Coordinates of C-alpha atoms and ligand atoms in Angstrom, one line a residue:
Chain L
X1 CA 115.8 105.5 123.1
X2 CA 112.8 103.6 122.3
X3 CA 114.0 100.7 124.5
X4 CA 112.4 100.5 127.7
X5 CA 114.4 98.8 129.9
X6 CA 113.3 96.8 133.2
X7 CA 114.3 97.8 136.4
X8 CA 113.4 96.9 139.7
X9 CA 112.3 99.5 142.3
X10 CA 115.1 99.3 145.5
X11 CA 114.2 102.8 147.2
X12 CA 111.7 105.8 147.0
X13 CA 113.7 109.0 147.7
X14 CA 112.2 110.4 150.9
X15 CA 110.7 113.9 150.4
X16 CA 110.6 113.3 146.9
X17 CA 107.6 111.2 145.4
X18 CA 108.4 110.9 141.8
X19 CA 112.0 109.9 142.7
X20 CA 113.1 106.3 142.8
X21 CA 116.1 104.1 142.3
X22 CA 116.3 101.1 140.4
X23 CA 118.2 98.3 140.0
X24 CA 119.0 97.7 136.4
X25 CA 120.8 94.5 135.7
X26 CA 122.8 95.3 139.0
X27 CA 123.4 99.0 137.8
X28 CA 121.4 101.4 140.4
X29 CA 120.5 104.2 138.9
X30 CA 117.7 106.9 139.8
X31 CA 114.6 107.3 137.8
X32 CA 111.5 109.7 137.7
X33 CA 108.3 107.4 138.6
X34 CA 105.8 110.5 138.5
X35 CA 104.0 109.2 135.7
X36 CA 103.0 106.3 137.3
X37 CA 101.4 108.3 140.5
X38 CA 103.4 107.1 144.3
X39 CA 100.2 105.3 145.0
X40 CA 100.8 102.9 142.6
X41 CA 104.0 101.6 143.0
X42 CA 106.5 100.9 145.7
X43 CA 109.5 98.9 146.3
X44 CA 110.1 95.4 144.3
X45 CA 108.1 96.8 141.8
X46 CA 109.1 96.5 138.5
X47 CA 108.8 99.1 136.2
X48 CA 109.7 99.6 132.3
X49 CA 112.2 102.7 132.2
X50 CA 112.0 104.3 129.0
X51 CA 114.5 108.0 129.1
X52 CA 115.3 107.8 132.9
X53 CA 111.1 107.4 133.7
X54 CA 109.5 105.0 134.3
X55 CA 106.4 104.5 132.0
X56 CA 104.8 101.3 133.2
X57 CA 104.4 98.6 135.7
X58 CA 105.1 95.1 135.0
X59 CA 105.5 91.6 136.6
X60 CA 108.4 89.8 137.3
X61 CA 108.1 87.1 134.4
X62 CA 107.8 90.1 131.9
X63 CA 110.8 92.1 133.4
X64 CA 113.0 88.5 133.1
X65 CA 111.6 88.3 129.1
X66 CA 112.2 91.9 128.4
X67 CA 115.6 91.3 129.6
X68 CA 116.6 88.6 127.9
X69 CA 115.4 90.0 124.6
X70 CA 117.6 93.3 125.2
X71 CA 120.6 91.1 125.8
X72 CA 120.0 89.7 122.5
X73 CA 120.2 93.0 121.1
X74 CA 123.8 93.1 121.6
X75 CA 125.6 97.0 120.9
X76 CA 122.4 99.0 120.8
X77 CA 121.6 97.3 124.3
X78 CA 124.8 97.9 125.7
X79 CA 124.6 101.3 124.5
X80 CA 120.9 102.3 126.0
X81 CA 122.6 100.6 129.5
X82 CA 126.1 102.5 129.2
X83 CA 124.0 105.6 129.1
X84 CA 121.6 105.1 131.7
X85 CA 124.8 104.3 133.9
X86 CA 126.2 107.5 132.8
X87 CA 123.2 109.2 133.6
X88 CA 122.9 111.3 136.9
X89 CA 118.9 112.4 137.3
X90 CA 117.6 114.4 140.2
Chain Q
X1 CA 115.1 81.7 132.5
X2 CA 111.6 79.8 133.0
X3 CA 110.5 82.8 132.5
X4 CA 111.6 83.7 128.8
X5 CA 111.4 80.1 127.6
X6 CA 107.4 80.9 128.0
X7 CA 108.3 83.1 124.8
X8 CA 110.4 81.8 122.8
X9 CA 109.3 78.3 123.2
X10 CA 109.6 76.6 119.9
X11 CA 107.1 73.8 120.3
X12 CA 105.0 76.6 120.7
X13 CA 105.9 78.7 117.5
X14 CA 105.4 75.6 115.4
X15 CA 101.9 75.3 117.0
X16 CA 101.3 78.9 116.4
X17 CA 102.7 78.4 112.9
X18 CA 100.7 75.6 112.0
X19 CA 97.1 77.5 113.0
X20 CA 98.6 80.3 111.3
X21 CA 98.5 78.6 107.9
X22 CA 95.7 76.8 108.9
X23 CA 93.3 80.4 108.9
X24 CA 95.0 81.3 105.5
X25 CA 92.6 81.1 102.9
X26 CA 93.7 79.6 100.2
X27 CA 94.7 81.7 96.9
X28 CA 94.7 85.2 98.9
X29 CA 97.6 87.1 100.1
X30 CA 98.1 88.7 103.4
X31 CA 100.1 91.9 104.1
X32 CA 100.4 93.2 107.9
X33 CA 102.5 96.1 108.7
X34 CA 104.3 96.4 112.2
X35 CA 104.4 99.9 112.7
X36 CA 107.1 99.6 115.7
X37 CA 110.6 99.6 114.8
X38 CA 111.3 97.0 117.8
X39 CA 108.8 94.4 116.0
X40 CA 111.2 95.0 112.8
X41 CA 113.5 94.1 115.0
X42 CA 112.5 91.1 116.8
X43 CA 111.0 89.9 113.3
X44 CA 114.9 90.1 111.4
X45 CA 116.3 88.9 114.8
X46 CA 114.4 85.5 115.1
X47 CA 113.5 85.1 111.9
X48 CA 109.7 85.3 112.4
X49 CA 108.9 85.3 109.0
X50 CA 110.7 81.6 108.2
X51 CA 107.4 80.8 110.6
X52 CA 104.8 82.1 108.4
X53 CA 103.3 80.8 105.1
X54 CA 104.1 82.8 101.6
X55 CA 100.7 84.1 101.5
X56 CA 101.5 86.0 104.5
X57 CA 103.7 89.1 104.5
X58 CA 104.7 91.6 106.7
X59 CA 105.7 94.9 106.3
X60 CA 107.6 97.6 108.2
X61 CA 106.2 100.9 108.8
X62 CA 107.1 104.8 110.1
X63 CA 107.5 103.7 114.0
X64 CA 111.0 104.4 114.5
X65 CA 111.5 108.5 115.6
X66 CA 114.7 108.6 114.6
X67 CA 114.2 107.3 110.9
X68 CA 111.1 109.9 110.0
X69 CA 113.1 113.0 111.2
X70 CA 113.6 115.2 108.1
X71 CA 116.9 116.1 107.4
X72 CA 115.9 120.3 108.3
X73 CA 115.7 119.8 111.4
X74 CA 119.0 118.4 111.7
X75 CA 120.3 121.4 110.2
X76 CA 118.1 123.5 112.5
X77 CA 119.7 121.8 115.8
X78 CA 122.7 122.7 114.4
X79 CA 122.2 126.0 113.7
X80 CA 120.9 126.5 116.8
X81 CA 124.1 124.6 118.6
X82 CA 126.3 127.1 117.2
X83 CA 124.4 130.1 118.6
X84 CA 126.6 132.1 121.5
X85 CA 126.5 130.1 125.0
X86 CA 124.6 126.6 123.5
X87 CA 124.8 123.2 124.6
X88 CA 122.8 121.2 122.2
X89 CA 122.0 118.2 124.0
X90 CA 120.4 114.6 122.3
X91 CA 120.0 111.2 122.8
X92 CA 122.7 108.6 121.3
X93 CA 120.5 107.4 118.5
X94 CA 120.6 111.2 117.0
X95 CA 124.5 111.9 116.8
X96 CA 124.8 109.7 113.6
X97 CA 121.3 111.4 111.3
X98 CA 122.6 113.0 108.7
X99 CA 121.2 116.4 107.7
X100 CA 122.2 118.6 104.4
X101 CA 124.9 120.2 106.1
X102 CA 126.4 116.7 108.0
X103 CA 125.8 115.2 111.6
X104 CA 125.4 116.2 114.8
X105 CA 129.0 114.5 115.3
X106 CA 130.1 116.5 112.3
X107 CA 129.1 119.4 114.0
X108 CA 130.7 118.5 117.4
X109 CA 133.8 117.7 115.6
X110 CA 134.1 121.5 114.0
X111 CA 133.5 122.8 117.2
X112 CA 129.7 122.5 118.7
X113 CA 128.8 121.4 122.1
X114 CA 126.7 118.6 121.8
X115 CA 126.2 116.3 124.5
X116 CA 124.7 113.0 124.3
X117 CA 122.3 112.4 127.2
X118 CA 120.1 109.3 128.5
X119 CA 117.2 111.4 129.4
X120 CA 116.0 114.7 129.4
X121 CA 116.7 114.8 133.2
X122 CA 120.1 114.7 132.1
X123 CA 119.8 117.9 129.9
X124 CA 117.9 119.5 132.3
X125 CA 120.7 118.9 135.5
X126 CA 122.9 120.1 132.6
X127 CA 121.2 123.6 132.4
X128 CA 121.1 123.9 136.3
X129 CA 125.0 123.4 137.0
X130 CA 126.1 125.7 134.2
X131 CA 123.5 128.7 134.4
X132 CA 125.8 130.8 132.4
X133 CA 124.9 128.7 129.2
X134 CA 121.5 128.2 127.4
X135 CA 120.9 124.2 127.0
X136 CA 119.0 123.2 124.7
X137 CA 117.3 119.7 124.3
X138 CA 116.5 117.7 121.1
X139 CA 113.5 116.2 121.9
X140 CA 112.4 113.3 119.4
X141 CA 110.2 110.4 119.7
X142 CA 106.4 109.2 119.4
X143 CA 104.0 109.1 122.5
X144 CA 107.0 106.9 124.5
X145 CA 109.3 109.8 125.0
X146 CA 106.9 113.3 125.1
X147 CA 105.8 112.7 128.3
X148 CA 109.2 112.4 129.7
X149 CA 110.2 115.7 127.8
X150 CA 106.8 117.3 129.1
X151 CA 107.7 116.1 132.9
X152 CA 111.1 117.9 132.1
X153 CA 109.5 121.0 131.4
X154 CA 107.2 121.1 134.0
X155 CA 110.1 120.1 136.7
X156 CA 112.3 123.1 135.1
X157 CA 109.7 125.7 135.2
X158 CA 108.3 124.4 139.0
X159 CA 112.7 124.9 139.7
X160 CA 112.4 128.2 138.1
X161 CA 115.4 127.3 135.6
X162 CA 115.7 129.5 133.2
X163 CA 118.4 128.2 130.8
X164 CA 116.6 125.0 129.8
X165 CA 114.6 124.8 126.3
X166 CA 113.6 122.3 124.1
X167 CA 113.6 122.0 120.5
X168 CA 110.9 119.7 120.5
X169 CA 110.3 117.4 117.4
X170 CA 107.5 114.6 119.3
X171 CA 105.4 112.8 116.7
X172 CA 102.5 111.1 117.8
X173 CA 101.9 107.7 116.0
X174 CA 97.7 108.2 114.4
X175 CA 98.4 110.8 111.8
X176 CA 101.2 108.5 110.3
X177 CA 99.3 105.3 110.2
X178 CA 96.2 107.4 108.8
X179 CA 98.6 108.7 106.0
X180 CA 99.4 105.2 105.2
X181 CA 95.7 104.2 105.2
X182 CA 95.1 107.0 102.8
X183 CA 98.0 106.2 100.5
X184 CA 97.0 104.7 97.4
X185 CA 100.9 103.0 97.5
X186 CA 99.9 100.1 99.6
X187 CA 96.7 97.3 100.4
X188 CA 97.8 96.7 104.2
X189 CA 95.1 93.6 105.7
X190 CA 95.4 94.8 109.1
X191 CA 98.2 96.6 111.4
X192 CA 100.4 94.9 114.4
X193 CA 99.7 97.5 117.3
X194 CA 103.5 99.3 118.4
X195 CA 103.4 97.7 122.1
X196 CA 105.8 101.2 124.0
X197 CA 103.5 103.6 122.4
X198 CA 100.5 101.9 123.7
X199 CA 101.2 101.9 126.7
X200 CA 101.7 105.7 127.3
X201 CA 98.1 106.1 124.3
X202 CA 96.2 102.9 125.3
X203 CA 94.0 101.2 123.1
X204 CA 91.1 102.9 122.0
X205 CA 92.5 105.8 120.1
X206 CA 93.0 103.1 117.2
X207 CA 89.5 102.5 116.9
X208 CA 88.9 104.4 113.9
X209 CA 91.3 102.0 112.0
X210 CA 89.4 99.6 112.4
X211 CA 85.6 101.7 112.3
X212 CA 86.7 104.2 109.3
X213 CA 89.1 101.6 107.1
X214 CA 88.2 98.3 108.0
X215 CA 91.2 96.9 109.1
X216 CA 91.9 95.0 112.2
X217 CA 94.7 96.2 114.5
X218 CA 96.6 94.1 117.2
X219 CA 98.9 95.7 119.8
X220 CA 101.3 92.7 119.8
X221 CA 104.6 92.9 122.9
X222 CA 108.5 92.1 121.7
X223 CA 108.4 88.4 122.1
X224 CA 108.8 86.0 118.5
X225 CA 105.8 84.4 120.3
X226 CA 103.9 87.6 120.7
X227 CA 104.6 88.5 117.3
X228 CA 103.3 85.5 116.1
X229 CA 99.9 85.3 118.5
X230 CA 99.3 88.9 117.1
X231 CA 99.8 87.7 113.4
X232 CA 97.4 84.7 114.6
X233 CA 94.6 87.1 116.0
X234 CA 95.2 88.8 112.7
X235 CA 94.1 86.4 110.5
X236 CA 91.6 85.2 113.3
X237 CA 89.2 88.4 112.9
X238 CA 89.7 88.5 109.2
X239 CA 88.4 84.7 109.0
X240 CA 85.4 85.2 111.4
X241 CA 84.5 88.5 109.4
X242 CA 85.4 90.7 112.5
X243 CA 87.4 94.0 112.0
X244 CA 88.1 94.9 115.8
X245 CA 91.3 96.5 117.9
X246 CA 92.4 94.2 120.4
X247 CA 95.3 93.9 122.6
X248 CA 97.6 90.9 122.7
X249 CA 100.2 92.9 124.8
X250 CA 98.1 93.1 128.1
X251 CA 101.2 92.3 130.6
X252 CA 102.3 95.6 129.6
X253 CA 99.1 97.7 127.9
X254 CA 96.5 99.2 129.4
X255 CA 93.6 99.6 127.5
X256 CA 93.1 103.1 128.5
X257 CA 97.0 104.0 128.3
X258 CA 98.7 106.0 131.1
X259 CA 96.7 109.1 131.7
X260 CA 99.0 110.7 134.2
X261 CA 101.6 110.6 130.5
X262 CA 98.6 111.9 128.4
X263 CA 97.9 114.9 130.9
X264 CA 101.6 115.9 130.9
X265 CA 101.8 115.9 127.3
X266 CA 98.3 117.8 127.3
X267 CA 99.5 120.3 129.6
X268 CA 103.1 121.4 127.9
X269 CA 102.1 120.7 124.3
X270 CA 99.9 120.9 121.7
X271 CA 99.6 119.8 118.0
X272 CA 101.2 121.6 115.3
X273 CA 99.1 122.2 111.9
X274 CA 101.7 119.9 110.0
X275 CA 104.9 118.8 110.2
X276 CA 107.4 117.2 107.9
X277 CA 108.3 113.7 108.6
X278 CA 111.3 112.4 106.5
X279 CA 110.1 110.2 103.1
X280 CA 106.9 110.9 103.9
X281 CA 105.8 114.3 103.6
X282 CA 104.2 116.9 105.1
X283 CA 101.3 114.9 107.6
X284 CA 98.5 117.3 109.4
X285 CA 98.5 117.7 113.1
X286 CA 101.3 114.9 113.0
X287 CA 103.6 116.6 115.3
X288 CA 103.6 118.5 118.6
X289 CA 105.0 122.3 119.6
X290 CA 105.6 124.1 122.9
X291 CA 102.1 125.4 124.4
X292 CA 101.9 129.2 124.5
X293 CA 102.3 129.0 128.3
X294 CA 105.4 127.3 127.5
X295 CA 107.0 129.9 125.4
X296 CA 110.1 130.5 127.5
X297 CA 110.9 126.7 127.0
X298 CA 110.6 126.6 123.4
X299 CA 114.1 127.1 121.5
X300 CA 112.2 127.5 118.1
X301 CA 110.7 130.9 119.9
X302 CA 114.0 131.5 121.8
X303 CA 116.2 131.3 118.6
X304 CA 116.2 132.3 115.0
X305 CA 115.6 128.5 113.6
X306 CA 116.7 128.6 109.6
X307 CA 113.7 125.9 109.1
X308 CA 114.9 125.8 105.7
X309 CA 113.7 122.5 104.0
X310 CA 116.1 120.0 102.6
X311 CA 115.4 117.3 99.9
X312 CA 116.0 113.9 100.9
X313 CA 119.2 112.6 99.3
X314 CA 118.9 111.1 95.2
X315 CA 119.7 107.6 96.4
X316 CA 117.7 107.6 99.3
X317 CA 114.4 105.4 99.6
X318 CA 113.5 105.5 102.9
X319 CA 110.4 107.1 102.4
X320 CA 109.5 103.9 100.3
X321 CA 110.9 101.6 103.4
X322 CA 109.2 103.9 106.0
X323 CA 105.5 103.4 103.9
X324 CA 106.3 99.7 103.9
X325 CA 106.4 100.0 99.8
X326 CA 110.0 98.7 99.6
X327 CA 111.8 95.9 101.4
X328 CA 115.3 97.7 102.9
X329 CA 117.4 95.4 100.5
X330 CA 115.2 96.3 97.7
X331 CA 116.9 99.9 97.7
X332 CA 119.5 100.7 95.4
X333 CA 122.2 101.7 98.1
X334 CA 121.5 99.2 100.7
X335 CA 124.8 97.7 102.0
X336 CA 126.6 99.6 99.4
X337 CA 126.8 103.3 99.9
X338 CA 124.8 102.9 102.4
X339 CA 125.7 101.3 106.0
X340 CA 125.4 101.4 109.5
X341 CA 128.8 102.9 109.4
X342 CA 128.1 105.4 106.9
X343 CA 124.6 105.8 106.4
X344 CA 122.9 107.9 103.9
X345 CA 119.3 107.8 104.6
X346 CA 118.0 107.4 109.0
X347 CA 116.3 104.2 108.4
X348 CA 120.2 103.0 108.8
X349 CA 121.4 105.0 111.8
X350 CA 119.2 103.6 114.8
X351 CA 119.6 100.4 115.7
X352 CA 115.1 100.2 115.2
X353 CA 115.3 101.7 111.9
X354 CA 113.6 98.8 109.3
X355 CA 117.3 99.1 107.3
X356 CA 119.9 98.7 109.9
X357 CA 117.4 95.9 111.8
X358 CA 117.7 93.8 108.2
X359 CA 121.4 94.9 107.5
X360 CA 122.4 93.3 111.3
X361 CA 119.6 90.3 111.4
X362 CA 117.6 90.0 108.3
X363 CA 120.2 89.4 105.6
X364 CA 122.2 86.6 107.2
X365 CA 118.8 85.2 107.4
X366 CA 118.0 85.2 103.7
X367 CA 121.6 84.0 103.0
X368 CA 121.1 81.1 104.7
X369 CA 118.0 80.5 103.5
X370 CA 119.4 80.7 99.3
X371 CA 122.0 78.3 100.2
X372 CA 119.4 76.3 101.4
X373 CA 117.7 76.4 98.5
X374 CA 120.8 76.0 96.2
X375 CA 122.2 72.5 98.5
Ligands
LIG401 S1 119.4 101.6 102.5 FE1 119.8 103.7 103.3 S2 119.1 105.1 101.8 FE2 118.2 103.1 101.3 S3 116.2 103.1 102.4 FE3 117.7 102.2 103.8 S4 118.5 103.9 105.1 FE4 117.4 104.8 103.3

C-alpha cells in the first residue's frame, strides 16, 4: 500500500481530466491523476501511483530505479501489482 | 538498466562508505532513525548497515501504517463488517493485523464480507454497483494514502452515492516523530526524512525538528545509495555544526509537497484531539476524522463503533521496535511465536513493518556475517 509504483502515462480519458491510463510493467490499468492538476502532466509522463492515484511526477531514470528496486521486493511486489491488475477504477 | 546501476553502483557505496567514516568523530556514537518502513526495507535488503562504521547506528521508527494500528480498531472494523447489508472493504496489507477478537480474514472466514481492494476507487465502484448494500472503507495510512481517501470522498459525494463511507484511521507522520523526540527512551542524532510522505507534505513542515530539538533531518529516496548520501549529509551538518532539513530525495520531493493532496485532505478532514497508535500510546492531534460536512461519509457516525480499547498482546514489543528502542530480533518472540505466517504483533504482518523487513532480509544478513566471524 505504501508502495508507489511507476507507471507511464499512455492515454488521458477524454471528458474526464483526472482520468488516465498507465502502463505498468506492461499491465494497463487506469489511474486518478487529479492530484497532480491536467496542466501538469500528459502522455509519456511518468508518474508514481500510490492506491490507484497518481501522487507524483518523475523522470524516466527514476521510474527504471524504482522499478528495479520493487522487483527486488519479490511477494509483496507481486502482490501490490496483482492488485492493481485486479483493480477496475472509474 | 543504466539507469539503476546509477544507484546501486558499488564503487560508489565504498566511496560513500569511506567519507562516511571519514566525518565520524572519533570516540562518539551515532544513532539515526529512518522513520519510513521502505528505508527499513531497503536497509535489511542490501545490507546498508555492513557499509557503515560501528559508531554509526540506525534505527527503525513508526512509519509503517499498518504496524501502529491498535488492535481496537481492528475489532471495530469488524464489528462494523458484521452490521446488516456491510461490505467492509481494505487494502491487502490489513487482512493479516490481528485484533483481540482475530483478523480481518478470521472474520471473513466466519462469515463477513470483506473485500480486499487496490484503491479506494475500488471500494467506491463497489458501493455504486451494489446500492442495496452499505460499503464501507478501511482507510489507513500516513499523508501517502489520505489524499487518495479524501479524493474518494469528494468523487462519491460530487456522484451523489450514498452507500459509500469510510472508517478512516489516516495518521499523519509530525506528531509521531515529536513523540519520539519527547521520549526520554531514546538519544536519536538526527532523522532520515520518509521519501512517499514527503512528497504529498513537502519539506518545510519538518523544520521545527531541526529549530525546536536540534536535530538535523534528511528526506533520503529508496536507493542503498540514497540511503547512504542521506546518512552522509547526516553526519555532514553534524561535523560543520549545522542542524538544517534538507532534501536528498529531490527527483521525487518537492520542497513545498503537493498542495493539490494537502487541499484535498484539508477539505474532507480534520485532526482528531488524540488517537491511539499501537505500542505507542495515545499521541495528540496524531490522527485525522471525517469533517462535519462530511458526516454522511463517516462510518464511525453511521454505525455504533464498540471503540473498546484492547491491550497489546504480553509477548508483544512492537511498541519498543516502533520507538526504535528494540532491534526486531531483540524481542522475545521474534521468529518463534511470532512470524510472518503467524504474527502476533503488526510490525510482522506488512511486508514494511521493521520485523517482517529483518525476518525476510536482515537475519540471513547477520548469519552470514557470525559465520564470518567464526571462519
Ligand atoms: S517480533 Fe512480533 S511481537 Fe515482537 S516486536 Fe516484532 S511484530 Fe511485535
Amino acid at each position: 500500500m505504501c508502495l508507489g509504483i511507476p507507471g507511464e502515462i499512455v492515454e488521458i480519458k477524454a471528458g474526464r481530466d483526472d482520468l488516465a491510463i498507465v502502463d505498468v510493467v506492461g499491465v494497463r490499468r487506469a489511474i486518478n491523476i487529479g492530484l497532480l492538476g491536467p496542466d501538469q502532466i500528459g502522455i509519456g509522463d511518468w508518474v508514481l501511483v500510490h492506491v490507484g492515484f497518481a501522487m507524483s511526477k518523475i523522470d524516466e531514470a527514476e521510474a527504471a530505479a524504482t522499478l528495479a528496486m520493487l522487483n527486488g521486493l519479490g511477494q509483496a511486489y507481486t502482490d501490490e501489482l496483482q492488485a492493481l491488475a485486479e483493480s477496475d477504477i472509474s | 538498466m543504466r539507469f539503476v546501476d546509477e544507484y546501486r553502483d558499488a564503487d560508489k557505496a565504498q566511496a560513500l562508505a569511506t567519507q562516511i567514516a571519514a566525518l565520524c568523530e572519533p570516540g562518539r556514537q551515532y544513532k539515526f532513525m529512518e522513520v519510513c518502513g521502505g528505508h527499513t526495507h531497503t536497509i535489511y535488503k542490501h545490507g546498508i548497515e555492513d557499509y557503515l562504521p560501528e559508531s554509526v547506528s540506525l534505527v527503525h521508527g513508526p512509519g509503517c501504517p499498518v504496524c501502529v494500528i491498535p488492535m481496537g480498531r481492528v475489532d471495530d472494523a469488524i464489528a462494523i463488517a458484521n452490521e446488516p447489508d456491510v461490505i467492509l472493504t481494505a487494502f491487502g496489507d490489513m487482512m493479516r493485523v490481528p485484533g483481540g477478537n482475530g483478523s480481518f480474514l478470521d472474520a471473513k472466514a466466519a462469515g463477513a464480507d470483506i473485500r480486499m481492494v487496490y484503491s479506494p476507487l475500488d471500494a467506491l465502484k463497489i458501493a455504486r454497483t451494489n446500492r442495496d448494500r452499505r460499503v464501507v472503507f478501511m482507510a489507513i495510512g500516513f499523508e501517502t494514502t489520505s489524499p487518495s481517501t479524501a479524493m474518494t470522498v469528494l468523487r462519491a459525494a460530487a456522484e451523489g452515492i450514498d452507500n459509500f463511507s469510510v472508517f478512516c484511521n489516516h495518521v499523519t507522520i509530525l506528531p509521531a516523530i515529536k513523540a519520539i523526540l519527547d521520549s526520554p527512551d531514546l538519544r536519536l542524532d538526527g532523522f532520515l526524512g520518509p521519501g512517499h510522505v514527503s512528497t504529498v507534505i513537502g519539506c518545510r513542515p519538518y523544520e521545527f525538528i531541526a529549530r525546536d530539538y536540534g536535530k538535523p533531518l534528511v528526506c533520503a529516496g529508496f536507493e542503498p545509495l540514497d540511503l547512504l548520501q542521506s546518512v552522509y549529509l547526516l553526519l555532514k551538518q553534524l561535523a560543520d555544526g549545522r542542524c538544517e532539513v534538507e532534501n536528498q530525495y529531490t527527483r521525487v520531493v518537492p520542497w513545498d509537497g503537493n498542495l493539490r493532496a494537502l487541499e484535498a485532505i484539508g477539505r474532507v478532514m480534520q485532526l482528531r484531539p488524540y488517537f491511539e497508535w499501537r505500542g505507542l500510546g495515545f499521541i495528540s492531534h496524531s490522527a485525522l476524522r471525517m469533517r462535519d460536512e462530511y458526516a454522511a461519509y463517516d462510518a464511525e457516525r453511521l454505525f455504533d463503533v464498540p471503540g473498546v480499547r484492547v491491550a497489546d498482546p504480553k509477548a508483544c514489543q512492537c511498541g519498543e521496535v516502533l520507538k526504535g528502542v528494540l532491534k526486531p530480533w531483540e524481542c522475545k518472540v521474534f521468529g518463534t511465536a511470532c512470524t510472518p505466517e503467524t504474527p502476533i504483533g503488526t510490525c510482522m504482518v506488512s511486508s514494511e513493518g521493521a520485523c517482517a523487513a529483518y525476518y525476510n532480509f536482515g537475519r540471513f544478513t547477520r548469519q552470514r556475517l557470525a559465520e564470518a566471524a567464526r571462519a
